[in-house]
Amino acid sequence: MSVTTRIEWTDATWNPVTGCTEVSEGCNHCYAKTFAERWRGSVGHYFASGFDVRLRRDKLALPLHWQRPRRIFVNSMSDLFHKDVPDSYIASVFAMMAACPQHTFQLLTKRPGRMRALLGDDGFAARAMDESLVIKPIAMGAKPHGDIWPLPHVWVGVSVENQRWADIRIPTLLGTCAAVRWVSAEPLLGPVDLSTWLGDGFGPDGAPLGWRSALDWVVAGGESGHGARPMHPDWVRSLRDQCARTRVPFLFKQWGAWAPESVCASTTGAATARYLDFDGSTRPAARGARGDAVKEIR
Ligand code: SF4
């Protein structure tokens, strides 16, 4: 698989696993599935088995050979915590990350329950760290993190597409043994209130309270591709403002296939304008108020 990526928040992708199954409405237009299924049955192709879960052992050591520090998105073509990926294999992935402290690894899952269970398990951690010490000699100078757990250069995150899944996945994320915790609200399919989990760690007088925000980073974006569902501009504005108020880093990744009229009017003469309600329903813009209309970018 390609190592370079157009994903704005990372430098490279690493796929020691490919394939997955859908878990929630955020998966409906999974780009990885669309890509992989295109090749199902093509004899000799890397994705001849489509989006079936496959352990890609030949890719495990890839980050060892990258000397220049990179931000690496782990499993852009899968979910590492899928039930068909054995615990021992996930431990090997963590061992490789432990052996590559020059990089920053960015994990994202829609299965935080299993992630929390594994990362909080002493046996799992010991297995990963022991394995990393075996890997070390071929790491060409890279020093494993020894007995540091959680790994400081591994960011673990959850995808949340709406409030329902935020309420389920974020508390589980916060109970996970991790150094950095983040949220990807993409594709954003509804309004999300993160206030329960955001905080700047400062009191009203500006004095430090001795704790930091439960979340370290929030990314948001709209959906792309065929049949993409529109994102209300106010949903993403709200996330931006919530993060700004609490000094949590926020990245607006993209509008996706739909954008406010004001953003795309000059470039989308053939675009179809729709009025998007705050609940996500749409109707022809002519029958709705202007200003919150969105256009599909073709
Ligand atoms: S969890 Fe991720 S990789 Fe798996 S089907 Fe859903 S969007 Fe695709």
Tab-separated table of C-alpha atoms and ligand atoms in Angstrom:
chain	number	residue	atom	x	y	z
A	1	MET	CA	0.000	0.000	0.000
A	2	SER	CA	0.991	3.571	-0.618
A	3	VAL	CA	2.880	5.201	2.209
A	4	THR	CA	2.310	8.804	1.249
A	5	THR	CA	-1.080	10.270	1.977
A	6	ARG	CA	-3.253	13.279	1.261
A	7	ILE	CA	-4.745	13.142	4.760
A	8	GLU	CA	-3.953	16.589	6.160
A	9	TRP	CA	-3.209	15.566	9.742
A	10	THR	CA	-0.587	12.916	9.056
A	11	ASP	CA	2.556	12.314	7.016
A	12	ALA	CA	2.237	8.656	6.123
A	13	THR	CA	-0.049	5.666	6.467
A	14	TRP	CA	0.912	2.234	7.777
A	15	ASN	CA	-1.433	-0.683	7.300
A	16	PRO	CA	-0.343	-3.812	9.179
A	17	VAL	CA	-3.995	-4.858	8.799
A	18	THR	CA	-6.433	-4.289	5.959
A	19	GLY	CA	-10.158	-4.942	5.840
A	20	CYS	CA	-12.945	-4.303	8.296
A	21	THR	CA	-16.699	-4.496	8.841
A	22	GLU	CA	-19.115	-1.658	9.448
A	23	VAL	CA	-20.129	-0.700	12.970
A	24	SER	CA	-22.149	2.518	12.731
A	25	GLU	CA	-23.589	5.086	10.345
A	26	GLY	CA	-20.195	6.769	10.025
A	27	CYS	CA	-19.080	3.660	8.135
A	28	ASN	CA	-21.803	3.841	5.481
A	29	HIS	CA	-19.526	5.299	2.829
A	30	CYS	CA	-16.217	3.876	4.093
A	31	TYR	CA	-13.610	4.974	1.552
A	32	ALA	CA	-11.354	2.035	2.407
A	33	LYS	CA	-14.108	-0.484	1.718
A	34	THR	CA	-15.034	1.212	-1.539
A	35	PHE	CA	-11.425	1.105	-2.643
A	36	ALA	CA	-10.707	-2.465	-1.583
A	37	GLU	CA	-13.925	-4.029	-2.861
A	38	ARG	CA	-13.216	-2.685	-6.320
A	39	TRP	CA	-10.491	-5.320	-6.617
A	40	ARG	CA	-12.286	-8.321	-5.146
A	41	GLY	CA	-11.646	-11.362	-7.292
A	42	SER	CA	-8.816	-9.739	-9.260
A	43	VAL	CA	-6.284	-12.557	-9.189
A	44	GLY	CA	-2.911	-11.432	-7.912
A	45	HIS	CA	-4.116	-8.031	-6.738
A	46	TYR	CA	-3.260	-6.934	-3.187
A	47	PHE	CA	-6.993	-6.537	-2.520
A	48	ALA	CA	-8.146	-9.673	-4.348
A	49	SER	CA	-10.029	-10.580	-1.164
A	50	GLY	CA	-11.693	-7.196	-1.112
A	51	PHE	CA	-12.256	-5.727	2.337
A	52	ASP	CA	-11.984	-9.041	4.219
A	53	VAL	CA	-9.761	-8.657	7.268
A	54	ARG	CA	-6.174	-9.606	6.441
A	55	LEU	CA	-3.085	-9.442	8.667
A	56	ARG	CA	-0.311	-7.902	6.590
A	57	ARG	CA	2.722	-9.321	8.360
A	58	ASP	CA	4.985	-8.199	5.529
A	59	LYS	CA	4.141	-4.587	6.420
A	60	LEU	CA	4.772	-4.861	10.150
A	61	ALA	CA	8.361	-3.624	10.092
A	62	LEU	CA	7.787	-0.731	7.701
A	63	PRO	CA	8.178	2.102	10.259
A	64	LEU	CA	11.569	0.704	11.305
A	65	HIS	CA	12.969	1.655	7.936
A	66	TRP	CA	11.769	5.270	8.087
A	67	GLN	CA	14.560	7.172	9.775
A	68	ARG	CA	13.053	10.622	9.381
A	69	PRO	CA	10.429	11.234	12.077
A	70	ARG	CA	6.899	11.048	10.705
A	71	ARG	CA	3.359	11.256	11.928
A	72	ILE	CA	1.984	7.869	10.956
A	73	PHE	CA	-1.717	7.037	10.657
A	74	VAL	CA	-2.008	3.401	11.738
A	75	ASN	CA	-4.494	1.399	9.686
A	76	SER	CA	-6.066	3.860	7.308
A	77	MET	CA	-7.509	0.755	5.596
A	78	SER	CA	-8.843	-1.024	8.667
A	79	ASP	CA	-9.592	-0.805	12.387
A	80	LEU	CA	-6.779	-2.301	14.458
A	81	PHE	CA	-9.229	-3.378	17.157
A	82	HIS	CA	-11.509	-5.392	14.869
A	83	LYS	CA	-12.488	-8.713	16.468
A	84	ASP	CA	-10.725	-10.694	13.734
A	85	VAL	CA	-7.330	-9.237	14.628
A	86	PRO	CA	-5.761	-11.442	17.342
A	87	ASP	CA	-4.543	-9.876	20.586
A	88	SER	CA	-1.064	-11.204	19.855
A	89	TYR	CA	-0.968	-9.400	16.523
A	90	ILE	CA	-2.110	-6.118	18.063
A	91	ALA	CA	0.668	-6.564	20.624
A	92	SER	CA	3.131	-6.928	17.739
A	93	VAL	CA	1.888	-3.665	16.257
A	94	PHE	CA	2.453	-1.949	19.619
A	95	ALA	CA	5.873	-3.580	19.896
A	96	MET	CA	6.814	-2.083	16.553
A	97	MET	CA	5.596	1.319	17.670
A	98	ALA	CA	7.597	0.998	20.886
A	99	ALA	CA	10.678	0.237	18.809
A	100	CYS	CA	10.180	3.384	16.713
A	101	PRO	CA	10.121	6.332	19.143
A	102	GLN	CA	11.276	8.640	16.355
A	103	HIS	CA	7.743	8.604	14.968
A	104	THR	CA	4.341	9.726	16.221
A	105	PHE	CA	1.689	7.067	15.690
A	106	GLN	CA	-1.944	8.084	15.288
A	107	LEU	CA	-4.553	5.400	15.963
A	108	LEU	CA	-8.245	5.806	15.332
A	109	THR	CA	-10.934	3.284	16.178
A	110	LYS	CA	-14.664	2.799	16.311
A	111	ARG	CA	-14.115	-0.110	18.697
A	112	PRO	CA	-12.774	1.631	21.804
A	113	GLY	CA	-14.028	-1.070	24.159
A	114	ARG	CA	-11.487	-3.571	22.974
A	115	MET	CA	-8.780	-0.907	22.812
A	116	ARG	CA	-9.427	0.064	26.428
A	117	ALA	CA	-9.359	-3.547	27.561
A	118	LEU	CA	-6.093	-4.357	25.812
A	119	LEU	CA	-4.145	-1.206	26.644
A	120	GLY	CA	-5.149	-1.494	30.281
A	121	ASP	CA	-4.057	-5.111	30.511
A	122	ASP	CA	-0.640	-5.591	32.155
A	123	GLY	CA	-0.045	-8.826	30.256
A	124	PHE	CA	-0.680	-7.135	26.921
A	125	ALA	CA	1.643	-4.266	27.780
A	126	ALA	CA	4.381	-6.646	28.946
A	127	ARG	CA	4.087	-8.698	25.785
A	128	ALA	CA	4.366	-5.629	23.554
A	129	MET	CA	7.324	-4.227	25.464
A	130	ASP	CA	9.161	-7.578	25.544
A	131	GLU	CA	8.669	-7.974	21.816
A	132	SER	CA	9.944	-4.440	21.195
A	133	LEU	CA	13.215	-5.333	22.885
A	134	VAL	CA	13.671	-8.154	20.373
A	135	ILE	CA	12.989	-5.756	17.510
A	136	LYS	CA	15.458	-3.158	18.800
A	137	PRO	CA	18.670	-4.615	17.275
A	138	ILE	CA	17.318	-4.129	13.762
A	139	ALA	CA	15.984	-0.673	14.486
A	140	MET	CA	19.254	0.901	13.367
A	141	GLY	CA	19.758	3.168	16.318
A	142	ALA	CA	16.196	3.663	17.400
A	143	LYS	CA	15.847	3.216	21.138
A	144	PRO	CA	12.700	1.523	22.391
A	145	HIS	CA	10.885	3.259	25.188
A	146	GLY	CA	11.816	0.557	27.641
A	147	ASP	CA	9.213	0.209	30.317
A	148	ILE	CA	7.288	3.408	29.557
A	149	TRP	CA	3.622	2.547	29.241
A	150	PRO	CA	1.497	4.026	27.834
A	151	LEU	CA	3.784	4.809	24.920
A	152	PRO	CA	4.237	8.603	24.858
A	153	HIS	CA	4.425	8.798	21.056
A	154	VAL	CA	1.200	6.867	20.400
A	155	TRP	CA	-1.959	8.952	20.123
A	156	VAL	CA	-5.160	6.984	20.460
A	157	GLY	CA	-8.444	8.319	19.226
A	158	VAL	CA	-12.042	7.520	18.430
A	159	SER	CA	-14.210	8.450	15.475
A	160	VAL	CA	-17.519	10.080	16.383
A	161	GLU	CA	-20.044	11.048	13.740
A	162	ASN	CA	-22.808	12.389	15.998
A	163	GLN	CA	-23.744	12.870	19.648
A	164	ARG	CA	-24.911	9.295	20.115
A	165	TRP	CA	-21.542	7.849	19.241
A	166	ALA	CA	-19.668	10.607	21.079
A	167	ASP	CA	-21.554	9.660	24.244
A	168	ILE	CA	-20.610	6.010	23.779
A	169	ARG	CA	-17.055	6.189	22.498
A	170	ILE	CA	-15.494	9.191	24.231
A	171	PRO	CA	-16.020	8.008	27.824
A	172	THR	CA	-14.465	4.704	26.782
A	173	LEU	CA	-11.536	6.550	25.233
A	174	LEU	CA	-11.054	8.516	28.429
A	175	GLY	CA	-10.849	5.293	30.366
A	176	THR	CA	-8.084	4.051	28.086
A	177	CYS	CA	-4.480	3.894	29.218
A	178	ALA	CA	-2.952	6.384	26.743
A	179	ALA	CA	-0.609	9.369	26.691
A	180	VAL	CA	-2.584	11.365	24.126
A	181	ARG	CA	-6.302	11.065	23.378
A	182	TRP	CA	-8.045	12.582	20.414
A	183	VAL	CA	-11.325	12.639	18.548
A	184	SER	CA	-12.010	12.590	14.829
A	185	ALA	CA	-15.475	13.953	14.052
A	186	GLU	CA	-15.469	12.898	10.418
A	187	PRO	CA	-17.746	12.405	8.659
A	188	LEU	CA	-19.635	14.801	10.912
A	189	LEU	CA	-23.296	13.827	10.548
A	190	GLY	CA	-24.884	15.829	13.357
A	191	PRO	CA	-24.207	18.339	16.117
A	192	VAL	CA	-21.819	17.183	18.845
A	193	ASP	CA	-21.457	18.727	22.292
A	194	LEU	CA	-18.045	17.881	23.725
A	195	SER	CA	-18.315	20.136	26.757
A	196	THR	CA	-18.428	17.225	29.189
A	197	TRP	CA	-14.949	16.189	28.084
A	198	LEU	CA	-13.263	19.507	27.342
A	199	GLY	CA	-11.573	21.743	29.848
A	200	ASP	CA	-8.579	24.037	29.762
A	201	GLY	CA	-7.235	23.267	33.210
A	202	PHE	CA	-7.422	26.936	34.275
A	203	GLY	CA	-9.782	28.533	36.746
A	204	PRO	CA	-11.709	31.781	36.168
A	205	ASP	CA	-8.731	33.766	37.472
A	206	GLY	CA	-6.423	32.103	34.941
A	207	ALA	CA	-4.589	30.089	37.575
A	208	PRO	CA	-3.751	26.479	36.712
A	209	LEU	CA	-6.076	23.942	38.285
A	210	GLY	CA	-3.552	21.125	38.108
A	211	TRP	CA	-5.355	19.129	35.475
A	212	ARG	CA	-5.596	19.323	31.725
A	213	SER	CA	-8.386	18.753	29.256
A	214	ALA	CA	-9.482	15.176	28.968
A	215	LEU	CA	-9.131	15.474	25.202
A	216	ASP	CA	-5.898	16.579	23.570
A	217	TRP	CA	-7.007	17.167	19.977
A	218	VAL	CA	-10.153	17.360	17.891
A	219	VAL	CA	-10.358	16.978	14.114
A	220	ALA	CA	-13.568	17.541	12.160
A	221	GLY	CA	-14.628	17.261	8.556
A	222	GLY	CA	-17.430	16.561	6.143
A	223	GLU	CA	-17.983	13.475	4.065
A	224	SER	CA	-16.558	13.004	0.580
A	225	GLY	CA	-17.375	10.726	-2.301
A	226	HIS	CA	-20.454	9.388	-4.011
A	227	GLY	CA	-23.628	9.864	-1.991
A	228	ALA	CA	-21.858	11.981	0.626
A	229	ARG	CA	-24.099	13.361	3.374
A	230	PRO	CA	-23.879	17.102	3.993
A	231	MET	CA	-22.403	18.626	7.138
A	232	HIS	CA	-24.193	21.654	8.578
A	233	PRO	CA	-21.672	24.496	8.829
A	234	ASP	CA	-22.861	25.234	12.356
A	235	TRP	CA	-21.963	21.731	13.530
A	236	VAL	CA	-18.316	22.253	12.722
A	237	ARG	CA	-18.336	25.909	13.836
A	238	SER	CA	-19.627	24.745	17.196
A	239	LEU	CA	-16.827	22.199	17.578
A	240	ARG	CA	-14.288	24.855	16.653
A	241	ASP	CA	-15.712	27.242	19.240
A	242	GLN	CA	-15.911	24.596	21.964
A	243	CYS	CA	-12.247	23.792	21.422
A	244	ALA	CA	-11.202	27.445	21.236
A	245	ARG	CA	-12.930	28.165	24.553
A	246	THR	CA	-11.068	25.357	26.253
A	247	ARG	CA	-7.744	25.775	24.424
A	248	VAL	CA	-7.891	22.344	22.904
A	249	PRO	CA	-6.204	22.130	19.478
A	250	PHE	CA	-8.757	21.850	16.684
A	251	LEU	CA	-8.259	21.022	13.011
A	252	PHE	CA	-10.930	21.615	10.402
A	253	LYS	CA	-9.978	19.023	7.827
A	254	GLN	CA	-12.406	19.654	4.992
A	255	TRP	CA	-15.948	20.563	4.015
A	256	GLY	CA	-16.184	17.340	2.015
A	257	ALA	CA	-18.577	17.010	-0.897
A	258	TRP	CA	-20.848	19.767	0.400
A	259	ALA	CA	-19.977	23.321	1.376
A	260	PRO	CA	-21.824	26.523	2.261
A	261	GLU	CA	-22.994	28.504	-0.757
A	262	SER	CA	-20.754	31.354	0.285
A	263	VAL	CA	-17.715	29.097	0.066
A	264	CYS	CA	-18.374	27.404	-3.252
A	265	ALA	CA	-20.647	29.771	-5.199
A	266	SER	CA	-17.986	30.927	-7.599
A	267	THR	CA	-16.696	27.471	-8.491
A	268	THR	CA	-19.800	25.354	-8.717
A	269	GLY	CA	-22.094	26.664	-11.377
A	270	ALA	CA	-23.647	23.220	-11.863
A	271	ALA	CA	-23.917	22.534	-8.150
A	272	THR	CA	-27.205	21.619	-6.560
A	273	ALA	CA	-28.061	23.914	-3.663
A	274	ARG	CA	-29.959	22.398	-0.735
A	275	TYR	CA	-31.121	23.910	2.520
A	276	LEU	CA	-29.737	21.889	5.391
A	277	ASP	CA	-31.592	21.828	8.673
A	278	PHE	CA	-29.752	21.500	11.963
A	279	ASP	CA	-31.050	17.945	12.292
A	280	GLY	CA	-29.345	16.987	9.040
A	281	SER	CA	-32.420	16.868	6.804
A	282	THR	CA	-32.279	18.733	3.504
A	283	ARG	CA	-34.725	20.320	1.086
A	284	PRO	CA	-34.349	22.500	-2.021
A	285	ALA	CA	-32.678	25.756	-1.073
A	286	ALA	CA	-35.406	27.740	-2.802
A	287	ARG	CA	-37.789	26.604	-0.066
A	288	GLY	CA	-35.425	27.316	2.811
A	289	ALA	CA	-33.722	30.307	4.305
A	290	ARG	CA	-30.573	31.480	2.599
A	291	GLY	CA	-27.321	31.583	4.453
A	292	ASP	CA	-27.260	28.029	5.731
A	293	ALA	CA	-27.759	26.528	2.295
A	294	VAL	CA	-25.087	24.076	1.235
A	295	LYS	CA	-24.061	23.066	-2.249
A	296	GLU	CA	-22.702	19.807	-3.469
A	297	ILE	CA	-19.293	20.370	-4.993
A	298	ARG	CA	-19.103	18.548	-8.310
B	1	SF4	S1	-14.581	1.152	11.248
B	1	SF4	FE1	-13.460	2.459	9.803
B	1	SF4	S2	-12.423	1.026	8.415
B	1	SF4	FE2	-14.029	-0.129	9.480
B	1	SF4	S3	-15.795	-0.040	8.096
B	1	SF4	FE3	-15.987	1.655	9.583
B	1	SF4	S4	-15.072	3.431	8.541
B	1	SF4	FE4	-14.370	1.575	7.442
